[in-house]
Amino acid sequence: MARRLLKSPAAAAAAVLASSAFYLFNKQWDPNDLSIVRFGRAAATTAAISYDYITSLQNRQYGTEEYWALKSKIHRRSAERLRDLCCANRGTFIKVGQHLGALDYLLPEEYTSTLKVLHSRAPESSMEDIQQVIREDLGKEVEQLFVSFEKKPQGAASLAQVHKAVLYDGRTVAVKVQHPKVQAQSSKDIFVMEVLLRVVHWLFPDFAFMWLVEEAKKNMPLELDFLNEGRNAEKVTEMLKHFDFLKVPKIHWDLSSKRILTMDFAEGGQVNDREYMRKHSIDVNEISRNLGKMYSEMIFVNGFVHCDPHPGNVLVRKCPKSNKAEIVLLDHGLYQVLNPDFRMDYCRLWQGLIKADMKAVEKYSRRLGAGDLFPLFACVLTARSWTSVNTGISQTPVTNSEDVEIRTNAALYLPQISDLLNRIPRQMLLLLKTNDLLRGIETTLQTRASSSSFLNMSRCCTRAVARHRRSRTRSWSRRLQISLSETWTLWEISLYEALLWVTSSRMGRWLTTLLNHLHFSS
């Protein structure tokens, strides 16, 4: 019977298809795993977005109210298509979509507001998939490693999800497990993005986002190696151990691999959750101030920067023992190691921006690759208008009208911004992303552009530049001179900070009122 079936080509083909279908059904086959399906979906979305922009604006006069209103609708439709693509293809697509959602200085508001939801739309892997990864990487069943292991994840991200578990010695841990298919799909997904971005750039020459693919190529392998993440966590713990408010969960190396990272479980609310802070009597201004201290130290002094500070990765809590507010830093997969010369130029640029020293702003912006676009670079870096940069960003408060102006100009100057992002060093791109995420937290906490953040930056820049200058001289007298100058500058900053505190206090306001009264009386 079997021989007769095999002699018929049609019967043989049917048998192969039936057996393949049975095999794939038993393997819980997902068509989304096929590269051709993922590519086809991405290509169709790219074509739909491109066609919408080309045809919808054809007969509209540029610059009219009708033109801008229609363009806003196209932006919204396109952003929603892009969001749906990221959710369907998952993994690397969601990661890149989250990055795009943080580019407030570059993309129209319709894109950033739509893509920001991707932080809460990451897919979950099944418990069977999670058990399989643990079995393959740690060589044991979940029940052999943990007394209990919660099936429902505490949170799911684009590349992994985290489960709460209890060890046999009673300690509660967080087990971060990579989605099983991400590793195999990531390189193919990045290739697909590169091909489609080149096509879009050919259709719209002003659209130059190849830097995004370059960054994904470089960073994705690092983010997919959880052992690298564990080493980063230990390095930043040692580096910032003088900040008693910072907590980084301890890594359990015996229960970790390239796809699994086990660490102490940390309770807390997200750093942008004002209601959680109010309920737990946590000072919003203190959290914002300490976050600024921490990142200024990482960027300017150490040059080792945690580059993914979105709210899900930064928790706040009250320490049960000391009752002090703490910041818990999670997800250490993406760090930027800054080149020393780059870091010094960046320090001096920020010193110029804080002091409104426009010669320094131009000089160090040019050294960082901005060229004649240095005014635009200063605005992108600070998210402030050129008027505010000239006046002094530490002297002028952020206003809603200024934010609207920046968003409008971002749309108008998109070709120049794209040109700028292709000029500047690759290290700057992740710093811009980090700045935007921190700025978003400050905006939510309503502490943006507070004087304390600029004072902390000034201190760190002063220390970093002084350390760099000392390292370049062998003369003890010159080193002493540099140290004395550093001490004097730091003292001036502290004096200015004290003066600000006095003038903002109740007594300071009373004295100011009294002096004004005496002045007008005379």
Short mmCIF file of C-alpha atoms in Angstrom, two decimals:
data_model
loop_
_atom_site.label_atom_id
_atom_site.label_comp_id
_atom_site.label_asym_id
_atom_site.label_seq_id
_atom_site.Cartn_x
_atom_site.Cartn_y
_atom_site.Cartn_z
CA MET A 1 0.00 0.00 0.00
CA ALA A 2 2.81 2.38 0.98
CA ARG A 3 4.69 1.53 -2.24
CA ARG A 4 1.62 2.32 -4.38
CA LEU A 5 1.19 5.66 -2.63
CA LEU A 6 4.82 6.61 -3.15
CA LYS A 7 4.62 5.81 -6.89
CA SER A 8 2.02 8.58 -7.30
CA PRO A 9 3.68 12.05 -7.19
CA ALA A 10 0.44 13.72 -6.08
CA ALA A 11 -0.04 11.21 -3.29
CA ALA A 12 3.58 11.59 -2.20
CA ALA A 13 3.25 15.37 -2.12
CA ALA A 14 0.06 15.10 -0.09
CA ALA A 15 1.78 12.74 2.35
CA VAL A 16 4.71 15.15 2.77
CA LEU A 17 2.39 18.12 3.33
CA ALA A 18 0.27 16.19 5.81
CA SER A 19 3.27 14.96 7.79
CA SER A 20 4.83 18.47 7.73
CA ALA A 21 1.59 20.02 8.94
CA PHE A 22 1.32 17.42 11.73
CA TYR A 23 4.96 18.07 12.75
CA LEU A 24 4.54 21.87 12.75
CA PHE A 25 1.27 21.60 14.68
CA ASN A 26 2.97 19.51 17.37
CA LYS A 27 5.87 21.99 17.47
CA GLN A 28 3.37 24.88 17.99
CA TRP A 29 4.57 26.46 14.77
CA ASP A 30 4.03 30.19 14.45
CA PRO A 31 4.02 31.68 10.92
CA ASN A 32 5.46 34.85 12.47
CA ASP A 33 8.76 32.96 12.87
CA LEU A 34 9.24 32.79 9.10
CA SER A 35 11.60 35.47 7.78
CA ILE A 36 9.54 35.83 4.60
CA VAL A 37 6.42 36.63 6.66
CA ARG A 38 8.25 39.19 8.80
CA PHE A 39 9.90 40.78 5.76
CA GLY A 40 6.62 40.83 3.82
CA ARG A 41 4.81 42.52 6.68
CA ALA A 42 7.57 45.14 7.05
CA ALA A 43 7.74 45.76 3.29
CA ALA A 44 3.94 46.14 3.03
CA THR A 45 3.91 48.64 5.92
CA THR A 46 6.79 50.63 4.40
CA ALA A 47 5.03 50.70 1.02
CA ALA A 48 1.73 51.83 2.57
CA ILE A 49 3.41 54.65 4.54
CA SER A 50 5.45 55.81 1.53
CA TYR A 51 2.42 55.75 -0.78
CA ASP A 52 0.37 57.74 1.75
CA TYR A 53 2.97 60.54 1.96
CA ILE A 54 3.53 60.66 -1.83
CA THR A 55 -0.12 60.71 -2.93
CA SER A 56 -1.93 62.51 -0.09
CA LEU A 57 0.16 65.69 -0.30
CA GLN A 58 0.43 65.84 -4.11
CA ASN A 59 -2.12 68.57 -4.78
CA ARG A 60 -1.74 70.51 -1.54
CA GLN A 61 0.08 73.84 -1.41
CA TYR A 62 3.06 73.66 0.93
CA GLY A 63 2.81 75.87 4.03
CA THR A 64 -0.95 76.34 4.10
CA GLU A 65 -3.08 75.41 7.11
CA GLU A 66 -4.72 72.69 5.04
CA TYR A 67 -1.29 71.25 4.19
CA TRP A 68 -0.12 71.06 7.84
CA ALA A 69 -3.44 69.65 9.07
CA LEU A 70 -3.34 66.92 6.43
CA LYS A 71 0.32 66.18 7.13
CA SER A 72 -0.47 65.75 10.82
CA LYS A 73 -3.13 63.17 9.93
CA ILE A 74 -0.66 61.31 7.68
CA HIS A 75 1.92 61.34 10.50
CA ARG A 76 -0.68 59.82 12.85
CA ARG A 77 -1.77 57.12 10.36
CA SER A 78 1.84 56.24 9.57
CA ALA A 79 2.83 56.09 13.24
CA GLU A 80 -0.08 53.73 13.96
CA ARG A 81 0.96 51.48 11.04
CA LEU A 82 4.52 51.47 12.35
CA ARG A 83 3.34 50.66 15.88
CA ASP A 84 1.21 47.76 14.60
CA LEU A 85 4.19 46.43 12.61
CA CYS A 86 6.40 46.50 15.72
CA CYS A 87 3.75 44.68 17.77
CA ALA A 88 3.29 42.04 15.06
CA ASN A 89 6.99 41.36 14.39
CA ARG A 90 7.97 41.82 18.06
CA GLY A 91 11.55 41.46 19.34
CA THR A 92 14.02 43.76 17.59
CA PHE A 93 11.19 45.72 15.93
CA ILE A 94 9.72 46.67 19.32
CA LYS A 95 13.19 47.62 20.60
CA VAL A 96 13.80 49.96 17.65
CA GLY A 97 10.25 51.30 17.91
CA GLN A 98 10.85 52.17 21.57
CA HIS A 99 14.01 54.03 20.55
CA LEU A 100 12.06 56.01 17.95
CA GLY A 101 9.43 56.84 20.57
CA ALA A 102 12.12 58.56 22.65
CA LEU A 103 13.32 60.85 19.82
CA ASP A 104 11.28 63.88 20.88
CA TYR A 105 13.87 66.26 19.39
CA LEU A 106 13.65 64.64 15.95
CA LEU A 107 10.29 63.04 15.19
CA PRO A 108 6.88 64.75 15.03
CA GLU A 109 4.71 64.44 18.15
CA GLU A 110 2.31 62.11 16.31
CA TYR A 111 5.11 59.52 16.05
CA THR A 112 6.60 59.83 19.54
CA SER A 113 3.26 59.75 21.39
CA THR A 114 2.07 56.73 19.35
CA LEU A 115 5.31 54.74 19.64
CA LYS A 116 5.78 55.41 23.37
CA VAL A 117 3.06 52.83 24.11
CA LEU A 118 5.46 50.10 22.90
CA HIS A 119 7.06 50.12 26.37
CA SER A 120 3.85 48.54 27.66
CA ARG A 121 2.99 46.45 24.59
CA ALA A 122 5.87 43.95 24.62
CA PRO A 123 4.75 40.32 24.07
CA GLU A 124 4.94 37.57 26.69
CA SER A 125 6.48 34.15 26.06
CA SER A 126 4.57 31.09 27.25
CA MET A 127 5.61 29.27 30.42
CA GLU A 128 6.58 26.29 28.25
CA ASP A 129 9.02 28.48 26.29
CA ILE A 130 10.48 29.90 29.51
CA GLN A 131 10.95 26.43 30.99
CA GLN A 132 12.64 25.29 27.78
CA VAL A 133 15.18 28.16 27.88
CA ILE A 134 15.96 27.43 31.56
CA ARG A 135 16.30 23.71 30.82
CA GLU A 136 18.65 24.32 27.87
CA ASP A 137 20.85 26.94 29.58
CA LEU A 138 20.96 25.79 33.22
CA GLY A 139 20.59 22.06 32.63
CA LYS A 140 17.81 21.55 35.21
CA GLU A 141 14.07 21.84 35.51
CA VAL A 142 12.54 24.95 37.07
CA GLU A 143 11.35 22.89 40.08
CA GLN A 144 14.91 21.74 40.80
CA LEU A 145 16.26 25.30 40.91
CA PHE A 146 13.47 27.21 42.67
CA VAL A 147 11.06 26.53 45.53
CA SER A 148 8.50 28.62 43.69
CA PHE A 149 8.44 30.30 40.28
CA GLU A 150 5.56 32.65 39.39
CA LYS A 151 4.07 31.81 36.00
CA LYS A 152 2.81 35.34 35.42
CA PRO A 153 5.81 37.58 34.60
CA GLN A 154 6.40 40.73 36.64
CA GLY A 155 7.04 42.50 33.35
CA ALA A 156 7.68 41.74 29.70
CA ALA A 157 10.09 43.73 27.53
CA SER A 158 11.02 43.53 23.86
CA LEU A 159 13.86 41.03 24.41
CA ALA A 160 12.98 39.26 27.66
CA GLN A 161 10.56 38.94 30.55
CA VAL A 162 11.08 38.80 34.32
CA HIS A 163 9.61 36.22 36.72
CA LYS A 164 9.60 36.38 40.52
CA ALA A 165 10.98 33.21 42.18
CA VAL A 166 12.17 31.92 45.55
CA LEU A 167 15.45 30.03 45.99
CA TYR A 168 15.85 26.99 48.24
CA ASP A 169 17.70 29.15 50.79
CA GLY A 170 14.63 31.41 51.08
CA ARG A 171 15.88 34.42 49.10
CA THR A 172 13.48 36.06 46.65
CA VAL A 173 14.95 36.65 43.20
CA ALA A 174 14.00 38.07 39.82
CA VAL A 175 14.72 35.75 36.89
CA LYS A 176 15.12 37.52 33.57
CA VAL A 177 14.60 35.07 30.69
CA GLN A 178 15.15 35.94 27.03
CA HIS A 179 12.33 35.31 24.57
CA PRO A 180 13.48 32.09 22.84
CA LYS A 181 13.24 33.32 19.24
CA VAL A 182 14.80 36.77 19.61
CA GLN A 183 18.41 35.59 19.26
CA ALA A 184 17.81 33.87 15.91
CA GLN A 185 15.61 36.63 14.49
CA SER A 186 17.55 39.76 15.51
CA SER A 187 20.24 39.77 12.78
CA LYS A 188 17.65 39.02 10.07
CA ASP A 189 15.35 41.76 11.39
CA ILE A 190 18.15 44.33 11.34
CA PHE A 191 18.98 43.35 7.74
CA VAL A 192 15.31 43.83 6.78
CA MET A 193 15.28 47.27 8.41
CA GLU A 194 18.48 48.25 6.59
CA VAL A 195 17.07 47.25 3.17
CA LEU A 196 13.77 49.06 3.73
CA LEU A 197 15.41 52.20 5.13
CA ARG A 198 17.61 52.40 2.02
CA VAL A 199 14.50 52.18 -0.16
CA VAL A 200 12.77 54.93 1.85
CA HIS A 201 15.90 57.11 1.65
CA TRP A 202 15.88 56.63 -2.13
CA LEU A 203 12.23 57.73 -2.30
CA PHE A 204 12.66 60.57 0.23
CA PRO A 205 16.30 61.83 0.16
CA ASP A 206 15.67 64.04 3.23
CA PHE A 207 14.91 60.91 5.27
CA ALA A 208 18.36 59.76 6.51
CA PHE A 209 17.99 57.28 9.35
CA MET A 210 20.76 54.81 8.51
CA TRP A 211 22.45 55.72 11.81
CA LEU A 212 19.57 53.92 13.56
CA VAL A 213 20.44 50.63 11.83
CA GLU A 214 24.15 51.10 12.53
CA GLU A 215 23.40 51.53 16.24
CA ALA A 216 21.12 48.47 16.28
CA LYS A 217 23.82 46.37 14.58
CA LYS A 218 26.37 47.37 17.20
CA ASN A 219 24.21 47.27 20.32
CA MET A 220 21.82 44.37 19.80
CA PRO A 221 24.43 41.58 20.30
CA LEU A 222 25.47 43.24 23.59
CA GLU A 223 21.88 43.53 24.82
CA LEU A 224 21.24 39.87 23.98
CA ASP A 225 24.19 38.71 26.13
CA PHE A 226 22.89 38.65 29.70
CA LEU A 227 26.33 37.76 31.09
CA ASN A 228 27.53 41.09 29.71
CA GLU A 229 24.57 42.75 31.45
CA GLY A 230 25.57 41.14 34.75
CA ARG A 231 29.15 42.40 34.43
CA ASN A 232 27.86 45.92 33.67
CA ALA A 233 25.66 45.80 36.79
CA GLU A 234 28.62 44.90 39.00
CA LYS A 235 30.85 47.53 37.40
CA VAL A 236 28.37 50.38 37.90
CA THR A 237 27.73 49.22 41.50
CA GLU A 238 31.44 49.56 42.29
CA MET A 239 31.78 52.79 40.31
CA LEU A 240 28.93 54.58 42.12
CA LYS A 241 29.24 52.97 45.56
CA HIS A 242 29.64 56.43 47.16
CA PHE A 243 25.97 57.15 46.33
CA ASP A 244 24.11 55.50 49.20
CA PHE A 245 20.77 56.23 47.52
CA LEU A 246 21.59 53.98 44.53
CA LYS A 247 20.80 50.26 44.63
CA VAL A 248 21.66 47.73 41.92
CA PRO A 249 20.32 44.18 42.46
CA LYS A 250 23.01 41.58 43.21
CA ILE A 251 23.63 39.04 40.43
CA HIS A 252 23.41 35.28 41.12
CA TRP A 253 26.02 33.98 38.71
CA ASP A 254 25.32 30.28 39.38
CA LEU A 255 21.81 30.77 37.97
CA SER A 256 22.74 32.97 35.02
CA SER A 257 23.72 32.40 31.38
CA LYS A 258 23.71 34.30 28.08
CA ARG A 259 19.91 34.06 28.01
CA ILE A 260 19.10 34.04 31.75
CA LEU A 261 19.99 36.57 34.43
CA THR A 262 19.04 35.89 38.05
CA MET A 263 19.30 38.76 40.53
CA ASP A 264 17.89 39.89 43.89
CA PHE A 265 14.26 40.92 43.62
CA ALA A 266 13.68 44.67 44.06
CA GLU A 267 10.37 46.21 45.10
CA GLY A 268 9.46 49.78 44.15
CA GLY A 269 7.40 52.10 42.00
CA GLN A 270 8.39 53.47 38.61
CA VAL A 271 10.35 56.70 38.74
CA ASN A 272 7.61 58.59 36.85
CA ASP A 273 4.84 57.47 39.24
CA ARG A 274 4.10 60.64 41.24
CA GLU A 275 1.14 58.99 42.99
CA TYR A 276 3.37 56.16 44.30
CA MET A 277 5.85 58.74 45.62
CA ARG A 278 3.10 60.75 47.30
CA LYS A 279 1.68 57.61 48.92
CA HIS A 280 5.13 56.58 50.25
CA SER A 281 6.21 60.12 51.26
CA ILE A 282 9.07 60.23 48.73
CA ASP A 283 10.31 63.71 47.81
CA VAL A 284 9.97 64.12 44.02
CA ASN A 285 12.63 66.85 43.95
CA GLU A 286 15.11 64.67 45.85
CA ILE A 287 14.61 61.79 43.40
CA SER A 288 15.10 64.11 40.41
CA ARG A 289 18.18 65.64 42.02
CA ASN A 290 19.74 62.23 42.79
CA LEU A 291 18.96 60.92 39.30
CA GLY A 292 20.81 63.94 37.88
CA LYS A 293 23.78 63.37 40.22
CA MET A 294 24.00 59.73 39.23
CA TYR A 295 23.91 60.33 35.48
CA SER A 296 26.23 63.35 35.59
CA GLU A 297 28.77 61.16 37.41
CA MET A 298 28.39 58.38 34.83
CA ILE A 299 28.64 60.66 31.80
CA PHE A 300 31.17 63.33 32.74
CA VAL A 301 33.39 61.70 35.37
CA ASN A 302 33.47 57.97 34.55
CA GLY A 303 32.45 57.78 30.89
CA PHE A 304 30.48 54.58 31.53
CA VAL A 305 26.82 55.35 30.90
CA HIS A 306 23.61 53.36 31.46
CA CYS A 307 21.79 54.19 28.21
CA ASP A 308 18.27 52.87 28.78
CA PRO A 309 16.78 54.87 31.69
CA HIS A 310 13.14 54.54 30.66
CA PRO A 311 10.76 54.52 33.67
CA GLY A 312 10.44 50.72 33.75
CA ASN A 313 14.18 50.43 34.40
CA VAL A 314 14.35 53.01 37.20
CA LEU A 315 12.45 52.25 40.42
CA VAL A 316 12.07 54.32 43.58
CA ARG A 317 11.37 53.08 47.10
CA LYS A 318 11.76 53.85 50.79
CA CYS A 319 14.49 51.79 52.46
CA PRO A 320 12.78 49.82 55.27
CA LYS A 321 15.82 50.19 57.55
CA SER A 322 16.93 53.81 57.05
CA ASN A 323 13.58 55.17 55.75
CA LYS A 324 15.57 57.06 53.10
CA ALA A 325 14.48 57.29 49.47
CA GLU A 326 16.41 54.99 47.13
CA ILE A 327 16.75 54.64 43.37
CA VAL A 328 16.95 51.09 42.00
CA LEU A 329 18.63 50.86 38.60
CA LEU A 330 17.65 47.87 36.43
CA ASP A 331 18.46 46.51 32.95
CA HIS A 332 22.18 47.00 32.45
CA GLY A 333 22.39 45.52 28.96
CA LEU A 334 23.07 48.78 27.12
CA TYR A 335 26.04 50.88 28.28
CA GLN A 336 28.15 53.38 26.39
CA VAL A 337 31.89 53.61 27.10
CA LEU A 338 32.92 57.15 26.19
CA ASN A 339 36.24 57.90 24.53
CA PRO A 340 38.25 60.19 26.90
CA ASP A 341 38.77 62.95 24.29
CA PHE A 342 35.10 62.83 23.34
CA ARG A 343 34.12 63.00 27.02
CA MET A 344 36.31 66.07 27.62
CA ASP A 345 34.85 67.90 24.61
CA TYR A 346 31.37 66.98 25.83
CA CYS A 347 32.19 68.28 29.35
CA ARG A 348 33.47 71.59 28.00
CA LEU A 349 30.48 71.93 25.69
CA TRP A 350 28.09 71.60 28.63
CA GLN A 351 30.12 74.06 30.66
CA GLY A 352 29.72 76.50 27.78
CA LEU A 353 25.98 75.83 27.55
CA ILE A 354 25.44 76.36 31.29
CA LYS A 355 27.47 79.60 31.32
CA ALA A 356 26.04 80.83 27.98
CA ASP A 357 29.62 81.01 26.66
CA MET A 358 28.78 80.96 22.95
CA LYS A 359 32.42 80.80 21.81
CA ALA A 360 32.85 77.58 23.81
CA VAL A 361 29.52 76.24 22.53
CA GLU A 362 30.62 76.76 18.91
CA LYS A 363 34.17 75.48 19.46
CA TYR A 364 33.23 72.22 21.17
CA SER A 365 30.17 71.59 19.00
CA ARG A 366 32.46 71.76 15.97
CA ARG A 367 34.95 69.44 17.66
CA LEU A 368 32.10 66.98 18.18
CA GLY A 369 31.34 66.98 14.44
CA ALA A 370 28.42 69.43 14.23
CA GLY A 371 30.25 71.85 11.90
CA ASP A 372 28.15 74.82 10.80
CA LEU A 373 25.10 73.14 12.31
CA PHE A 374 26.38 73.91 15.83
CA PRO A 375 23.33 76.10 16.73
CA LEU A 376 21.01 73.23 15.79
CA PHE A 377 23.23 70.79 17.73
CA ALA A 378 23.00 72.95 20.88
CA CYS A 379 19.20 73.05 20.57
CA VAL A 380 18.94 69.26 20.01
CA LEU A 381 21.24 68.54 22.95
CA THR A 382 19.41 70.79 25.41
CA ALA A 383 15.89 70.60 23.92
CA ARG A 384 15.83 74.39 24.26
CA SER A 385 15.37 77.18 21.72
CA TRP A 386 18.37 79.06 20.32
CA THR A 387 17.17 82.16 22.21
CA SER A 388 17.31 80.24 25.53
CA VAL A 389 20.74 78.82 24.67
CA ASN A 390 22.05 82.35 24.04
CA THR A 391 20.46 83.71 27.23
CA GLY A 392 21.68 80.76 29.32
CA ILE A 393 19.72 77.53 29.82
CA SER A 394 20.36 77.65 33.57
CA GLN A 395 18.83 81.13 33.74
CA THR A 396 15.65 80.71 31.67
CA PRO A 397 12.83 78.38 32.79
CA VAL A 398 11.25 75.96 30.31
CA THR A 399 7.84 77.10 29.05
CA ASN A 400 5.08 75.30 27.18
CA SER A 401 5.35 77.77 24.29
CA GLU A 402 9.06 76.97 23.96
CA ASP A 403 8.28 73.23 23.80
CA VAL A 404 5.74 73.90 21.02
CA GLU A 405 8.31 76.01 19.16
CA ILE A 406 10.89 73.21 19.37
CA ARG A 407 8.45 70.60 18.04
CA THR A 408 7.45 72.88 15.15
CA ASN A 409 11.08 73.56 14.26
CA ALA A 410 11.92 69.84 14.48
CA ALA A 411 9.42 69.21 11.66
CA LEU A 412 10.73 72.14 9.59
CA TYR A 413 14.41 71.26 10.02
CA LEU A 414 14.14 67.48 9.62
CA PRO A 415 16.68 67.31 6.72
CA GLN A 416 19.24 69.35 8.72
CA ILE A 417 18.66 67.25 11.87
CA SER A 418 19.11 64.04 9.86
CA ASP A 419 22.33 65.47 8.38
CA LEU A 420 23.52 66.40 11.88
CA LEU A 421 22.84 62.91 13.28
CA ASN A 422 24.82 61.38 10.44
CA ARG A 423 27.77 63.73 11.13
CA ILE A 424 28.24 63.45 14.89
CA PRO A 425 30.20 60.59 16.53
CA ARG A 426 28.20 57.40 17.03
CA GLN A 427 28.78 57.72 20.80
CA MET A 428 26.66 60.86 20.79
CA LEU A 429 23.55 59.05 19.52
CA LEU A 430 23.05 56.96 22.66
CA LEU A 431 23.78 60.00 24.84
CA LEU A 432 21.02 61.90 23.01
CA LYS A 433 18.65 59.00 23.63
CA THR A 434 19.67 58.94 27.32
CA ASN A 435 19.18 62.71 27.62
CA ASP A 436 15.69 62.43 26.10
CA LEU A 437 14.62 59.64 28.45
CA LEU A 438 15.89 61.56 31.50
CA ARG A 439 14.20 64.73 30.24
CA GLY A 440 10.95 62.80 29.88
CA ILE A 441 11.18 61.65 33.51
CA GLU A 442 11.87 65.21 34.68
CA THR A 443 8.90 66.50 32.65
CA THR A 444 6.59 63.94 34.28
CA LEU A 445 7.93 64.76 37.74
CA GLN A 446 7.62 68.49 36.90
CA THR A 447 11.26 69.12 37.91
CA ARG A 448 12.64 69.84 34.43
CA ALA A 449 15.49 72.34 34.13
CA SER A 450 15.74 72.90 37.87
CA SER A 451 18.85 74.81 38.92
CA SER A 452 20.08 71.83 40.99
CA SER A 453 20.46 69.66 37.86
CA PHE A 454 22.74 72.26 36.22
CA LEU A 455 24.74 72.69 39.45
CA ASN A 456 25.33 68.92 39.64
CA MET A 457 26.43 68.89 36.01
CA SER A 458 28.78 71.83 36.66
CA ARG A 459 30.39 70.01 39.60
CA CYS A 460 30.94 66.83 37.61
CA CYS A 461 32.30 68.72 34.58
CA THR A 462 34.70 70.67 36.84
CA ARG A 463 35.98 67.48 38.51
CA ALA A 464 36.31 65.63 35.19
CA VAL A 465 38.24 68.42 33.46
CA ALA A 466 40.54 68.88 36.48
CA ARG A 467 41.28 65.15 36.65
CA HIS A 468 42.02 65.09 32.92
CA ARG A 469 44.38 68.10 33.17
CA ARG A 470 46.23 66.56 36.15
CA SER A 471 46.75 63.32 34.21
CA ARG A 472 48.48 65.25 31.39
CA THR A 473 51.15 66.98 33.48
CA ARG A 474 54.11 65.68 35.48
CA SER A 475 54.77 68.92 37.32
CA TRP A 476 53.65 68.69 40.97
CA SER A 477 53.29 72.48 41.13
CA ARG A 478 51.04 72.46 38.08
CA ARG A 479 48.96 69.65 39.60
CA LEU A 480 48.64 71.65 42.81
CA GLN A 481 47.54 74.70 40.83
CA ILE A 482 44.89 72.64 38.99
CA SER A 483 43.62 71.13 42.27
CA LEU A 484 43.39 74.56 43.95
CA SER A 485 41.50 75.93 40.94
CA GLU A 486 39.15 72.92 41.04
CA THR A 487 38.52 73.40 44.78
CA TRP A 488 37.82 77.11 44.31
CA THR A 489 35.35 76.48 41.45
CA LEU A 490 33.54 73.76 43.44
CA TRP A 491 33.37 76.14 46.41
CA GLU A 492 31.86 78.84 44.17
CA ILE A 493 29.22 76.39 42.95
CA SER A 494 28.36 75.40 46.54
CA LEU A 495 28.16 79.06 47.57
CA TYR A 496 25.83 79.82 44.67
CA GLU A 497 23.69 76.78 45.59
CA ALA A 498 23.47 78.03 49.21
CA LEU A 499 22.46 81.47 47.96
CA LEU A 500 19.71 79.94 45.80
CA TRP A 501 18.46 77.94 48.80
CA VAL A 502 18.35 81.03 51.01
CA THR A 503 16.51 83.14 48.43
CA SER A 504 13.94 80.39 47.82
CA SER A 505 13.38 79.72 51.54
CA ARG A 506 10.71 81.45 53.62
CA MET A 507 13.29 83.62 55.36
CA GLY A 508 14.86 84.55 52.02
CA ARG A 509 11.50 85.61 50.60
CA TRP A 510 10.82 87.66 53.77
CA LEU A 511 14.19 89.42 53.50
CA THR A 512 13.63 90.14 49.81
CA THR A 513 10.21 91.65 50.56
CA LEU A 514 11.68 93.74 53.41
CA LEU A 515 14.53 95.06 51.24
CA ASN A 516 12.13 95.95 48.44
CA HIS A 517 9.90 97.76 50.95
CA LEU A 518 12.87 99.72 52.37
CA HIS A 519 14.02 100.58 48.85
CA PHE A 520 10.64 102.01 47.82
CA SER A 521 10.23 103.80 51.16
CA SER A 522 13.46 105.68 50.64
#
